[in-house]
CSV table of C-alpha atoms in Angstrom, one decimal:
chain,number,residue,atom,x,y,z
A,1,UNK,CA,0.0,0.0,0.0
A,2,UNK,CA,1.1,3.5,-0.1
A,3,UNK,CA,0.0,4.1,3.3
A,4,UNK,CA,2.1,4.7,6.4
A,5,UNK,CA,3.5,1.5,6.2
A,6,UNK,CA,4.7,1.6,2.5
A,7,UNK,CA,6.4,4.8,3.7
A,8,UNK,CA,8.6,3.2,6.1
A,9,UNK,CA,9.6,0.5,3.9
A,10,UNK,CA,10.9,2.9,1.5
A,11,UNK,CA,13.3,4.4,4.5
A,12,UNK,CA,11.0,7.6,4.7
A,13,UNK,CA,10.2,7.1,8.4
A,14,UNK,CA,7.4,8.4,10.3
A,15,UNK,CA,6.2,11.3,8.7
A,16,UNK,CA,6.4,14.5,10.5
A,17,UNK,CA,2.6,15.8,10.8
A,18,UNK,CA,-0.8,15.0,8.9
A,19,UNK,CA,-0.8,11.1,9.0
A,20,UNK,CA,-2.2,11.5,5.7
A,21,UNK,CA,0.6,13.0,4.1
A,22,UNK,CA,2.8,9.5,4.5
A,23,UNK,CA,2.8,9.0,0.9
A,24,UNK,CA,4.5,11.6,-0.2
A,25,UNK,CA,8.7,11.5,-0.9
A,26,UNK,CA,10.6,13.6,1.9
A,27,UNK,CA,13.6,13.0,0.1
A,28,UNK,CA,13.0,15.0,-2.8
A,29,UNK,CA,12.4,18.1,-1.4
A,30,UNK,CA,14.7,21.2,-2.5
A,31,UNK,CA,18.2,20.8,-0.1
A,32,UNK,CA,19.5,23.4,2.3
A,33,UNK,CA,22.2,25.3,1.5
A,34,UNK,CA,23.9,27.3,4.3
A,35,UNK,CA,22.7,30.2,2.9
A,36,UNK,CA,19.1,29.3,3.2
A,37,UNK,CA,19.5,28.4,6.8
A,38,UNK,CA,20.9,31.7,7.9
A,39,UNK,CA,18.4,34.0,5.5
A,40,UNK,CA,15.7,31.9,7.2
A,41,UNK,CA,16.7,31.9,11.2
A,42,UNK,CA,17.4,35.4,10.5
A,43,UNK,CA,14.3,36.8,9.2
A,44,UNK,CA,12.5,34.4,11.4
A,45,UNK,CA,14.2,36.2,14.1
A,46,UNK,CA,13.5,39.9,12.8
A,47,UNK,CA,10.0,38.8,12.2
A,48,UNK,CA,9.6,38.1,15.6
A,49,UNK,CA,11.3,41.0,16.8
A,50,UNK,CA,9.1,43.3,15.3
A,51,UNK,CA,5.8,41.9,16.0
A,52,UNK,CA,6.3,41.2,19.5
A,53,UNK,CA,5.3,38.0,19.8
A,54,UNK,CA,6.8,34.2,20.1
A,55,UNK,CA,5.3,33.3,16.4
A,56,UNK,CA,5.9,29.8,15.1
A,57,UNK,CA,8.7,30.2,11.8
A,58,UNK,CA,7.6,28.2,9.0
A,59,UNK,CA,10.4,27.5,6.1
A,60,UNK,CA,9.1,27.0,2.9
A,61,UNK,CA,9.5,24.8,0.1
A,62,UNK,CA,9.3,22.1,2.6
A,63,UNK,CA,7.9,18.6,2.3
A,64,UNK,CA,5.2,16.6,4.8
A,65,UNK,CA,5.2,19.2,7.4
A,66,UNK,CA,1.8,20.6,8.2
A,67,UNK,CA,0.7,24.1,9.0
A,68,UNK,CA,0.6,25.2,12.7
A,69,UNK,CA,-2.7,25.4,13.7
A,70,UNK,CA,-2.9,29.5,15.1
A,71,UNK,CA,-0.8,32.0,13.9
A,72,UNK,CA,2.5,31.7,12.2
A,73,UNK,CA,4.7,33.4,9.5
A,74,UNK,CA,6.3,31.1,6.1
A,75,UNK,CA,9.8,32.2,5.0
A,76,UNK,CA,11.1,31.0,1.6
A,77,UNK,CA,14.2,32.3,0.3
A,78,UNK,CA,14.4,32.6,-3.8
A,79,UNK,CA,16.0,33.8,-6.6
A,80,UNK,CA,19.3,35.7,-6.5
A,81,UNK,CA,20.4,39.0,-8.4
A,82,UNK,CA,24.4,39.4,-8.8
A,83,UNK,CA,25.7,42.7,-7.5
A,84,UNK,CA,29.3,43.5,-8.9
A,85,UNK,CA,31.7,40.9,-10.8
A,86,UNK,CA,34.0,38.8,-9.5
A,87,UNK,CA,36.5,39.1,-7.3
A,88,UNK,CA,39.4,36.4,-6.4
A,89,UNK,CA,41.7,35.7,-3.8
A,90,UNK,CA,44.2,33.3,-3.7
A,91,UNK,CA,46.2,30.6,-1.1
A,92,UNK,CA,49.4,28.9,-1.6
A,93,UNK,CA,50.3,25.4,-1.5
A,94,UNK,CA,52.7,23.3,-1.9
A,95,UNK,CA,54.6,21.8,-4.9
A,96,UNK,CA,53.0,24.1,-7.4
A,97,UNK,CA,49.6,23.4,-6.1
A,98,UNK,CA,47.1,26.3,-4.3
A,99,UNK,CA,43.7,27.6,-4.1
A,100,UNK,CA,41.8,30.4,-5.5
A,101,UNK,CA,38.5,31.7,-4.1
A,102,UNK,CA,36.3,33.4,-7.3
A,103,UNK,CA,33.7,35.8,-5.0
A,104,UNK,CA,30.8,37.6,-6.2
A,105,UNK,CA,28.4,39.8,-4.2
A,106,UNK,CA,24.9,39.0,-4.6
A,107,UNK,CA,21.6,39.7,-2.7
A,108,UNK,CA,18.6,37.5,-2.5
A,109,UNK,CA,15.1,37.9,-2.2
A,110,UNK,CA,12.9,35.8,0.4
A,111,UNK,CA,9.2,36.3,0.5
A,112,UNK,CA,7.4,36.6,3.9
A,113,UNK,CA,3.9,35.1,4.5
A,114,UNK,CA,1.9,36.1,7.1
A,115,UNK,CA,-0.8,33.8,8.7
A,116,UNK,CA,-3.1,34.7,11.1
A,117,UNK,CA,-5.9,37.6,12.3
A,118,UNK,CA,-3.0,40.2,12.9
A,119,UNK,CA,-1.4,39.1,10.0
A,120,UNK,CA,-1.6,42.9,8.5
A,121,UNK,CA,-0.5,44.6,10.9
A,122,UNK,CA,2.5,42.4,11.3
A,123,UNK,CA,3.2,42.3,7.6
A,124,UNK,CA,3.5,46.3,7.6
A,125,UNK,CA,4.8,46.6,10.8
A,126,UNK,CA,8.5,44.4,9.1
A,127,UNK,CA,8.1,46.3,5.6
A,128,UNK,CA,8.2,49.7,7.7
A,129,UNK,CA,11.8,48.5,9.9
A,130,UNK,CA,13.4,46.8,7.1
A,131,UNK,CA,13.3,49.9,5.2
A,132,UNK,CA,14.9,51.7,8.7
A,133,UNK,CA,18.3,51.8,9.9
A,134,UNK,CA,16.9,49.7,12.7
A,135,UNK,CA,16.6,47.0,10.3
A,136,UNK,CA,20.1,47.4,9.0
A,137,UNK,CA,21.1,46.9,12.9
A,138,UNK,CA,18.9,43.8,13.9
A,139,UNK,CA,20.2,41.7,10.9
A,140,UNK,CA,24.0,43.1,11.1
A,141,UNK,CA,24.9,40.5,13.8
A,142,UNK,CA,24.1,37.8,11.2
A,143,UNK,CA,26.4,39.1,8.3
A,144,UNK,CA,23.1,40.2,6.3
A,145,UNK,CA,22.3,43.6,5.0
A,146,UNK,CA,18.7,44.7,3.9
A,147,UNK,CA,18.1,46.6,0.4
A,148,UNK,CA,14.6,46.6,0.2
A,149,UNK,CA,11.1,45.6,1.0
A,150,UNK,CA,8.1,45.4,-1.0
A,151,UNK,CA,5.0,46.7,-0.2
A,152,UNK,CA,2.2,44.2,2.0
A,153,UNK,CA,0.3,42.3,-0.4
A,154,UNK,CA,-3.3,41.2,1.1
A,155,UNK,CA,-3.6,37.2,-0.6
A,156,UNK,CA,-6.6,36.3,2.2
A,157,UNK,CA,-8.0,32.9,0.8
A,158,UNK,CA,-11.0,30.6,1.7
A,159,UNK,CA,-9.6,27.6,3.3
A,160,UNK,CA,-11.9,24.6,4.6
A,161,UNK,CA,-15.1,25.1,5.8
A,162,UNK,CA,-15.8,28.3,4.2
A,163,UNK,CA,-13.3,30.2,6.3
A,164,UNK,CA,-11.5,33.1,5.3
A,165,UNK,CA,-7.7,32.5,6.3
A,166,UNK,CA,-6.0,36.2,6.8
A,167,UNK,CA,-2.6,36.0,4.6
A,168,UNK,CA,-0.3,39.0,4.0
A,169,UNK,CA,2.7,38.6,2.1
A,170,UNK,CA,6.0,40.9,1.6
A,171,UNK,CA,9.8,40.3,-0.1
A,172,UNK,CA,12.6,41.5,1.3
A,173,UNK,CA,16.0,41.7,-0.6
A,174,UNK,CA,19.0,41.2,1.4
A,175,UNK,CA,22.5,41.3,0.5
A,176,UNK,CA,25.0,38.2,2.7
A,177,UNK,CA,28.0,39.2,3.5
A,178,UNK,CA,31.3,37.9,1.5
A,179,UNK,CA,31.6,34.4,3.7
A,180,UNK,CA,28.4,33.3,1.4
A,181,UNK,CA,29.0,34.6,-1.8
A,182,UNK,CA,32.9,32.2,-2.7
A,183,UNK,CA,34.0,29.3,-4.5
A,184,UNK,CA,37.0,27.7,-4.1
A,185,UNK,CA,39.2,25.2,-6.4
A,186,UNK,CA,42.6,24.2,-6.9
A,187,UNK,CA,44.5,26.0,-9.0
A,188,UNK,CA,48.2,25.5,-10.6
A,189,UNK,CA,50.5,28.5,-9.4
A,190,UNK,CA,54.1,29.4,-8.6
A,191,UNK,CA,55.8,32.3,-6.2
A,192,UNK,CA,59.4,31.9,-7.7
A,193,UNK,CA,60.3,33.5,-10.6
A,194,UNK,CA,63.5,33.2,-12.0
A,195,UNK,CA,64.1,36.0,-14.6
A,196,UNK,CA,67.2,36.2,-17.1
A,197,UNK,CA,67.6,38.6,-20.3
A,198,UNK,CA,68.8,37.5,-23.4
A,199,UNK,CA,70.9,38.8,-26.0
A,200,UNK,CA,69.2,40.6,-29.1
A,201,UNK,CA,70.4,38.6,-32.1
């Protein structure tokens, strides 16, 4: 069966949540990167921070993981807009063998959902300190830098039951500071010349 039985013999585990979500593949949701993780923990964190209040951090994109049942804000970091060219730096080895790091500024954007009756109030009350130097402040210890917020979309939808479900829903564009933004690979190098001049014939 496909059932929650036929999900553990496939090496999915228990599913997190909604019983009746076992069938579908944890595995194949989008991965991580470390990135991700810090643009979520901290928005989640200056989301929190300006609302006042304790509310549950929901990352999007994210497989077999129900909703929480009051209110609660989504986070999904997307798409990325390059900033400047690139920029290396470089690491000797040994034997003729090093590492260069190729950087390149970039900022991303990550869209903010909010769920919940006081969901407009909260929405406008980020979009107004991300665009403040309070903003810039808050998300400094975390090596991010905001550059702009949208304005608070109203999506309000009917969910089950004929009830209205208050959602409000901004973007924020941050840029990550250089520790995100390198890739490193060996390179072939040297750090001795030895120069001669020849004789014009």
């Amino acid at each position: 069966g496909t059932g929650l039985r036929g999900a553990r013999d496939r090496g999915h585990g228990a599913p997190r949540g909604d019983p009746s979500m076992a069938g579908l593949d944890t595995d194949m949701q989008p991965a991580v990167t470390p990135l991700d993780a810090a643009l979520v923990k901290a928005v989640g964190d200056f989301c929190r921070w300006c609302v006042g209040a304790e509310l549950p951090i929901v990352r999007g994109w994210t497989n077999a993981v129900s909703r929480p049942s009051s209110a609660y804000i989504v986070v999904t970091p997307f798409s990325a807009t390059w900033q400047a060219t690139t920029s290396r730096s470089y690491s000797p080895g040994e034997d003729g063998r090093g590492r260069v790091t190729v950087a390149r500024s970039m900022s991303r954007r990550v869209q903010v959902d909010f769920y919940g009756p006081d969901a407009q109030a909260q929405a406008q009350a980020v979009a107004t300190l991300a665009q403040d130097m309070t903003g810039c402040c808050f998300l400094k210890p975390y090596n991010l830098t905001p550059l702009t917020a949208t304005d608070p979309q109203e999506l309000t939808g009917m969910a089950g039951n004929e009830q209205a479900e208050p959602r409000w829903m901004l973007e924020l564009e941050i840029q990550p500071g250089p520790e995100f933004a390198g890739v490193t690979v060996e390179l072939d190098f040297f750090d001795n010349v030895n120069l001669g001049l020849h004789p014009q014939a």
